[in-house]
mmCIF file of C-alpha atoms in Angstrom:
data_model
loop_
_atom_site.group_PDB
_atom_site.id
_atom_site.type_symbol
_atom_site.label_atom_id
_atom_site.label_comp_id
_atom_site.label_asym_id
_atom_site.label_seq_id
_atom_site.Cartn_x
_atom_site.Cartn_y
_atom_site.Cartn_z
ATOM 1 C CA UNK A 705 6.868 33.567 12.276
ATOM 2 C CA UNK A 706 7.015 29.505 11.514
ATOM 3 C CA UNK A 707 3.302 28.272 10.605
ATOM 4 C CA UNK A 708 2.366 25.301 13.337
ATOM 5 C CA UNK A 709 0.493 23.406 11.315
ATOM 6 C CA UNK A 710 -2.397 22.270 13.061
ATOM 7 C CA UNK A 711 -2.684 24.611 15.750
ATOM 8 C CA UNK A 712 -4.940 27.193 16.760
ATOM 9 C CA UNK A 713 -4.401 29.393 13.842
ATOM 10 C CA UNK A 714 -4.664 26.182 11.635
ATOM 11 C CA UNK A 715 -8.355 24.459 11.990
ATOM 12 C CA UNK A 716 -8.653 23.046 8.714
ATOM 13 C CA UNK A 717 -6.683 19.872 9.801
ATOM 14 C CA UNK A 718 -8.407 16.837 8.303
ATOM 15 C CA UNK A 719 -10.048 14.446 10.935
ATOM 16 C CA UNK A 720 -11.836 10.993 11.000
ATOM 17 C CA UNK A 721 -14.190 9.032 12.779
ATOM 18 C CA UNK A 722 -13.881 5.689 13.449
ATOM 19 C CA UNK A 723 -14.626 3.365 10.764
ATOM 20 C CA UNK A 724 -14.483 -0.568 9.475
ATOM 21 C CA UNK A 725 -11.893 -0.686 6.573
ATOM 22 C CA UNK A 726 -11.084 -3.790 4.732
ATOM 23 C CA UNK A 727 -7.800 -5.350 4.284
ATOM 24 C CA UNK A 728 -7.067 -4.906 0.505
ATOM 25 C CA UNK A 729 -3.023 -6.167 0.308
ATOM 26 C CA UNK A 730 -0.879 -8.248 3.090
ATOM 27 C CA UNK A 731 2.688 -7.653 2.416
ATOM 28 C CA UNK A 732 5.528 -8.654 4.357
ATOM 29 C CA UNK A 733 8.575 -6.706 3.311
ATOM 30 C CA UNK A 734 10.604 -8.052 6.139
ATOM 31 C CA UNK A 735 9.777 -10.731 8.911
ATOM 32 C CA UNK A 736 8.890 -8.402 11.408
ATOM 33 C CA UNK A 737 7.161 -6.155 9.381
ATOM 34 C CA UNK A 738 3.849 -6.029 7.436
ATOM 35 C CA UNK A 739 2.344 -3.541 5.150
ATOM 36 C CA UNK A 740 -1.033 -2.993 5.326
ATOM 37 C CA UNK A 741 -3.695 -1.643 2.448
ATOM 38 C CA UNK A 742 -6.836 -0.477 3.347
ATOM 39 C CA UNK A 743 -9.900 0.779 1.353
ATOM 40 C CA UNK A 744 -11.473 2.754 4.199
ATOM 41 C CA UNK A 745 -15.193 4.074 3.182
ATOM 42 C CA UNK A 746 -16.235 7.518 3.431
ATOM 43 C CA UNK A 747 -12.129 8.295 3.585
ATOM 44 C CA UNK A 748 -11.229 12.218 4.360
ATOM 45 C CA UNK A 749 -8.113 12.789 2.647
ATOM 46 C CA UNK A 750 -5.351 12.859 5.233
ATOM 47 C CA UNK A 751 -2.401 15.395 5.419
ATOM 48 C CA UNK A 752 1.561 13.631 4.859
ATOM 49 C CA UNK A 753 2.064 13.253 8.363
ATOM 50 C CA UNK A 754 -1.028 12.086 10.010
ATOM 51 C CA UNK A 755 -1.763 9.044 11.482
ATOM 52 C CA UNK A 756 -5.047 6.231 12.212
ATOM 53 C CA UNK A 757 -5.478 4.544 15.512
ATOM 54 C CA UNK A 758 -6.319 0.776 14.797
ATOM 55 C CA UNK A 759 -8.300 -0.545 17.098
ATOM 56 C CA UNK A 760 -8.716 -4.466 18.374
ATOM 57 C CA UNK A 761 -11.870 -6.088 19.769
ATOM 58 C CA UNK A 762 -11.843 -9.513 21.368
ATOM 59 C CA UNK A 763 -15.503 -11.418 21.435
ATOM 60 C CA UNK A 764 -15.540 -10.650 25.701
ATOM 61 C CA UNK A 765 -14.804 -7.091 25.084
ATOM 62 C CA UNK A 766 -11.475 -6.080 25.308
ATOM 63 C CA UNK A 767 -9.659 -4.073 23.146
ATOM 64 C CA UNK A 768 -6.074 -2.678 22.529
ATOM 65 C CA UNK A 769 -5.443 0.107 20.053
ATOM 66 C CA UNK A 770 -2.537 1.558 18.943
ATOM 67 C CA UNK A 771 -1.553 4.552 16.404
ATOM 68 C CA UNK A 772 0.321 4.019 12.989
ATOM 69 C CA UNK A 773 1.529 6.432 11.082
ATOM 70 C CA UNK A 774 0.413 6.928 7.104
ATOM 71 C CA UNK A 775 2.372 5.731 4.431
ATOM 72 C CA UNK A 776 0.221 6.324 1.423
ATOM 73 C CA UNK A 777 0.001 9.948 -0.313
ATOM 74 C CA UNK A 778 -3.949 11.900 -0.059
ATOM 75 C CA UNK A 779 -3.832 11.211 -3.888
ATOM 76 C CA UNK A 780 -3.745 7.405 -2.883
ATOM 77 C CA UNK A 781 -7.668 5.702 -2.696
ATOM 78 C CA UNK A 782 -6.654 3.442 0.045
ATOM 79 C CA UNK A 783 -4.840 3.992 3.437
ATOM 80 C CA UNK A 784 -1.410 2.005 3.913
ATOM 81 C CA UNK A 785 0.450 1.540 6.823
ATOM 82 C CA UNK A 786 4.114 -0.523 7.799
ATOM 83 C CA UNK A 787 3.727 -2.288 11.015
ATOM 84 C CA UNK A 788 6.852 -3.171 12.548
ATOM 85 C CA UNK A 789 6.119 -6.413 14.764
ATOM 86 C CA UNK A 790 7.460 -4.959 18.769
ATOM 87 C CA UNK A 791 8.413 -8.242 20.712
ATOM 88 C CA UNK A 792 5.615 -8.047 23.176
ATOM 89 C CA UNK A 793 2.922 -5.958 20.769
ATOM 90 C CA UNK A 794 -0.308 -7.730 21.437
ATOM 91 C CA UNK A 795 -1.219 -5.211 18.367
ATOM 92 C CA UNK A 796 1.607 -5.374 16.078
ATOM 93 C CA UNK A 797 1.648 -9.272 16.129
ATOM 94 C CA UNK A 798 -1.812 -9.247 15.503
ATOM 95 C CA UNK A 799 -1.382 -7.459 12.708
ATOM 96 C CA UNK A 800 1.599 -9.096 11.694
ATOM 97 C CA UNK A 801 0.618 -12.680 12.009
ATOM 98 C CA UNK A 802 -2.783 -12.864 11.959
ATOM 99 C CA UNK A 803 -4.592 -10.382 9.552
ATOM 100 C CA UNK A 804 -5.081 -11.226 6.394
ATOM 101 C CA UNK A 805 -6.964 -9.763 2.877
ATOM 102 C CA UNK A 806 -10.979 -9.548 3.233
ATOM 103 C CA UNK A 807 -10.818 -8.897 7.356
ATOM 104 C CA UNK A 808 -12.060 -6.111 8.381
ATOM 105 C CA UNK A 809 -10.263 -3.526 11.042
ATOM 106 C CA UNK A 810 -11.937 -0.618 13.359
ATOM 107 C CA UNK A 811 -9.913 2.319 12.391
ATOM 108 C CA UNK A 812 -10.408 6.242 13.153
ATOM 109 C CA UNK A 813 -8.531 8.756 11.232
ATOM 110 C CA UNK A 814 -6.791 10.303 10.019
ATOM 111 C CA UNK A 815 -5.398 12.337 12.868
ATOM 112 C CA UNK A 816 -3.056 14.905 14.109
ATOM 113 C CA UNK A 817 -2.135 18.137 13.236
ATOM 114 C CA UNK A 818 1.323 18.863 14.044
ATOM 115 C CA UNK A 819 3.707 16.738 11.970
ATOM 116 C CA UNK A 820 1.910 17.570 8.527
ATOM 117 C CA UNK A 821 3.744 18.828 5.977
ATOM 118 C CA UNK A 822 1.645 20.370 2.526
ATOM 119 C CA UNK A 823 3.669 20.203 -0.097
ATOM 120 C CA UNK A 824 4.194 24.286 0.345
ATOM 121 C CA UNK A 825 7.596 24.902 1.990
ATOM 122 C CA UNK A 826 10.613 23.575 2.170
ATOM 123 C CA UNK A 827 11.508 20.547 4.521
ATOM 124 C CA UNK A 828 14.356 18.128 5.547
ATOM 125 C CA UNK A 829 12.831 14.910 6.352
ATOM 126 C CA UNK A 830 15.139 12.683 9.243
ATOM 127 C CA UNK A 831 13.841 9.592 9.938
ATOM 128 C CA UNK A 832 15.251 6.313 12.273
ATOM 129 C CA UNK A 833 13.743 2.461 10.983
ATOM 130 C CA UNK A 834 10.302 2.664 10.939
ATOM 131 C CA UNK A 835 10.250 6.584 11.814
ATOM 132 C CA UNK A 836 10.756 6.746 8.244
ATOM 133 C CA UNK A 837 6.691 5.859 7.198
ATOM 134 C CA UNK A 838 5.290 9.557 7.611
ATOM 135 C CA UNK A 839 8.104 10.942 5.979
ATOM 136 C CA UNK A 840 7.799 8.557 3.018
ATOM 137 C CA UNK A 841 3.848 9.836 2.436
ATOM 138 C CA UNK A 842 5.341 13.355 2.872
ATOM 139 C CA UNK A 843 7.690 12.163 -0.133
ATOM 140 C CA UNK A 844 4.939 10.297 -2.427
ATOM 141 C CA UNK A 845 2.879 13.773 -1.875
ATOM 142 C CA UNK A 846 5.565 16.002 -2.977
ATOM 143 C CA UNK A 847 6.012 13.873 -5.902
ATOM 144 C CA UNK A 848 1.806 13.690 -6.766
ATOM 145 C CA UNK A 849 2.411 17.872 -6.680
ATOM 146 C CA UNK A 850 5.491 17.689 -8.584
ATOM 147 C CA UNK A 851 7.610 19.712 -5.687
ATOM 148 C CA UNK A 852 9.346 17.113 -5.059
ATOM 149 C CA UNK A 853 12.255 19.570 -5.069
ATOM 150 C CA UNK A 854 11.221 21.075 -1.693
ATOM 151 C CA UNK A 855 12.623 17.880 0.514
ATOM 152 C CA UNK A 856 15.865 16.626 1.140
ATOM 153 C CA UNK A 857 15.897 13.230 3.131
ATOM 154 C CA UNK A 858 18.530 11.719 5.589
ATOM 155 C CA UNK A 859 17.182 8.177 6.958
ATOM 156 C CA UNK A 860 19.212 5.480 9.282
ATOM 157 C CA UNK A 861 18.814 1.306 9.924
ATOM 158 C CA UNK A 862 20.770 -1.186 11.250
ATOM 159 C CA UNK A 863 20.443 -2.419 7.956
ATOM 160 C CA UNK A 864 18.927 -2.011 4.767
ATOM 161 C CA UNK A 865 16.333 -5.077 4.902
ATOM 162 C CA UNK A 866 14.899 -3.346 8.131
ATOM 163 C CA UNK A 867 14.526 0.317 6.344
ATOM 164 C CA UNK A 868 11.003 0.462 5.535
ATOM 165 C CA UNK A 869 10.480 1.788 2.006
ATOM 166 C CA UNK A 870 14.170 1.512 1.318
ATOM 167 C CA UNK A 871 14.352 1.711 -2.690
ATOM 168 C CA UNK A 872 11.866 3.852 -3.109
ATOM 169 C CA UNK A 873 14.177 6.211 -0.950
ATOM 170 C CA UNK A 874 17.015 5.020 -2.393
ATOM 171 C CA UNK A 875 15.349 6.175 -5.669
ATOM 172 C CA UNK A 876 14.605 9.615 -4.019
ATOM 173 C CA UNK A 877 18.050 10.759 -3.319
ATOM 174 C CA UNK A 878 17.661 10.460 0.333
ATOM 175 C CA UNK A 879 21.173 9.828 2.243
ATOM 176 C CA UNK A 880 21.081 6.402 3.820
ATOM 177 C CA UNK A 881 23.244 5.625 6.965
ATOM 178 C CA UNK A 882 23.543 1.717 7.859
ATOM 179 C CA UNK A 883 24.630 1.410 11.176
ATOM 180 C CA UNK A 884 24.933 -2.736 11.637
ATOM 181 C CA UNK A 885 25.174 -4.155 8.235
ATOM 182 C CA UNK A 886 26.851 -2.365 5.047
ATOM 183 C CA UNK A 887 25.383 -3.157 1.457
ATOM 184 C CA UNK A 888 26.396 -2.188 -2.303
ATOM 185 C CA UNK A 889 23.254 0.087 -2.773
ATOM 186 C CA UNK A 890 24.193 2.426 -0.266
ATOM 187 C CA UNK A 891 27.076 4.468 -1.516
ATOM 188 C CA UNK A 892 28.217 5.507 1.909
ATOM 189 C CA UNK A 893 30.616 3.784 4.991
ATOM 190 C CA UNK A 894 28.673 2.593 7.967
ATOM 191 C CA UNK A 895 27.871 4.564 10.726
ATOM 192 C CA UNK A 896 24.729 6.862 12.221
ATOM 193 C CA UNK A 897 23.930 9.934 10.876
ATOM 194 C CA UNK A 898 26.280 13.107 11.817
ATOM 195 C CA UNK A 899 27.430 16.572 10.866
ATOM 196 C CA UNK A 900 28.458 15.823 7.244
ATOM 197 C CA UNK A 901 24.904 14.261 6.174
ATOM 198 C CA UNK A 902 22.863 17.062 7.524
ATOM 199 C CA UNK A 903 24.987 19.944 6.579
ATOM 200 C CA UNK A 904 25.197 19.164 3.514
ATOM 201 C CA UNK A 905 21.154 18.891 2.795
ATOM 202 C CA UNK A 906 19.760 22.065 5.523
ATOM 203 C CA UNK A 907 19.407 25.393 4.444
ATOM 204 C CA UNK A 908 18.061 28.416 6.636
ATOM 205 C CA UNK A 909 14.493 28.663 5.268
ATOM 206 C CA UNK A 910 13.523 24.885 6.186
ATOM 207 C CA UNK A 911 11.111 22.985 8.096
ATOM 208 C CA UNK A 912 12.195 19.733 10.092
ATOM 209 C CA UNK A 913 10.572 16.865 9.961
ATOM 210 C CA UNK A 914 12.049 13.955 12.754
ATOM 211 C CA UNK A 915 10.926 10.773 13.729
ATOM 212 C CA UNK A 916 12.317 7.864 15.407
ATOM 213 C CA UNK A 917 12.949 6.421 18.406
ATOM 214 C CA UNK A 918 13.507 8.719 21.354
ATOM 215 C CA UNK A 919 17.249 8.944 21.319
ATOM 216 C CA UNK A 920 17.380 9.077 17.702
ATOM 217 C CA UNK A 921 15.346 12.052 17.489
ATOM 218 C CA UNK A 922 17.107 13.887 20.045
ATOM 219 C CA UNK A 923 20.110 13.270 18.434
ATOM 220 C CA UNK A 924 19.086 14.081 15.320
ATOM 221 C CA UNK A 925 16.892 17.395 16.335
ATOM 222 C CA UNK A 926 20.677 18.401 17.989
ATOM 223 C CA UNK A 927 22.676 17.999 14.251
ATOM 224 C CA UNK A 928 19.818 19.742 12.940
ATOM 225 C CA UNK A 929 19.829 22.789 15.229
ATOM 226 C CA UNK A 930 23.899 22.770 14.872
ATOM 227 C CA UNK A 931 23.511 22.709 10.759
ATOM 228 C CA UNK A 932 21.115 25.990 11.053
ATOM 229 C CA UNK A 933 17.571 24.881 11.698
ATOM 230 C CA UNK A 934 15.843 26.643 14.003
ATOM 231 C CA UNK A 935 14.606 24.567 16.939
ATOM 232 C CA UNK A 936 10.955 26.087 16.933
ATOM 233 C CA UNK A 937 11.294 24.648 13.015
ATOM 234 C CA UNK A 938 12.172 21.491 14.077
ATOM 235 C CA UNK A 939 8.322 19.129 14.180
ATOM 236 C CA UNK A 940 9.150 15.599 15.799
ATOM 237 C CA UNK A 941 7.697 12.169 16.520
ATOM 238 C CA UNK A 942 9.538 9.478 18.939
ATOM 239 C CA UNK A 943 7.709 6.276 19.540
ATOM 240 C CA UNK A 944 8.812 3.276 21.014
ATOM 241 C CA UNK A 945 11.383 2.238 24.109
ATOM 242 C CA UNK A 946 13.971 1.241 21.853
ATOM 243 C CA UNK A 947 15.995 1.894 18.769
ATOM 244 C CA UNK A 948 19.020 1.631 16.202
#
């Protein structure tokens, strides 16, 4: 029997109330994206996986919230996120354009129970453009344990400017599948991911990790049931309408 992380049989899934956090670092990586550090008080120590909702208040009382996924590892004091900017996200260009170091933002986390991953099994970790966040804290925490030998990685972007977190995965081993634009770090042809990148890195006993956009993680949860997973191993995320 597969462990569900989170469920039933599972309680002792962190979870957070909401909170302000202050902005500690403003990066922009790419020019739709930012990263985001936070030093959130009274933290609880989040599982690789998890996510915060951020949440926006406008002086007549409206708000929009939205969930982002964890980049940071537990071992990590402050909470980081990568925002990709969506063209019409009236949160994602906020936090894009406007925020900046010394703002505060209402936050509850961390949350979620299903896609966590403990550093205790072994996992294959498929991610699509900015799917790729969660799996990168799942990385970073297998490296604070020193089991960093329990994941194997496969990630895809049009190109490697818009792969969040690229040379650190680069650095990681993880296979890297352009689809749009080639370049000299990636020591493989263009093209999405297929049958040859995820044969060569599953083996019987693992977990699946996927997250991307909706067709990328069907397609991907379909090479990973054909290279041996087995589909009630398989944990995935899909966001957004649209992807590469």
């Amino acid at each position: 029997m597969i462990e569900i992380p989170g469920s039933a049989t599972d309680p002792a899934v962190p979870a957070g109330a909401w909170r302000m956090a202050t902005v500690r670092e403003v990066v922009h990586p790419h020019p739709n994206a930012v990263k985001l550090v936070l030093d959130v008080p009274d933290r609880i120590d989040h599982l690789p996986g998890q996510h915060y909702v951020i949440r926006l208040r406008a002086e007549d009382g409206y708000t929009a919230q939205r969930s982002y996924s964890i980049a940071s590892a537990p071992a990590t004091s402050t909470v980081e996120f990568y925002v990709e900017r969506l063209a019409d996200g009236e949160v994602s260009g906020f936090l894009a354009d406007v925020v900046a170091v010394g703002d505060r933002l209402e936050v509850r986390g961390p949350i979620g129970g299903w896609f966590v991953w403990r550093a205790d099994r072994r996992a294959v970790l498929v991610g699509g453009g900015s799917g790729v966040v969660p799996l990168v804290a799942m990385l970073r925490h297998a490296r604070d344990n020193g089991r960093s030998e329990l994941l194997e990685m496969a990630v895809s972007a049009r190109s490697l400017a818009e792969l969040p977190y690229a040379h650190e995965l680069l650095a990681a081993g993880a296979t890297v599948a352009l689809t749009r634009v080639a370049d000299p770090a990636v020591d493989r042809p263009n093209g999405r991911l297929g049958h040859t990148d995820l044969d060569r890195i599953v083996t019987p006993d693992q977990m699946a990790f996927v997250c991307g956009s909706t067709g990328f993680a069907d397609t991907a949860s379909d090479l990973l049931i054909a290279a041996g997973v087995a589909s009630d191993a398989i944990r995935v995320e899909r966001f957004g309408p649209t992807g590469s």
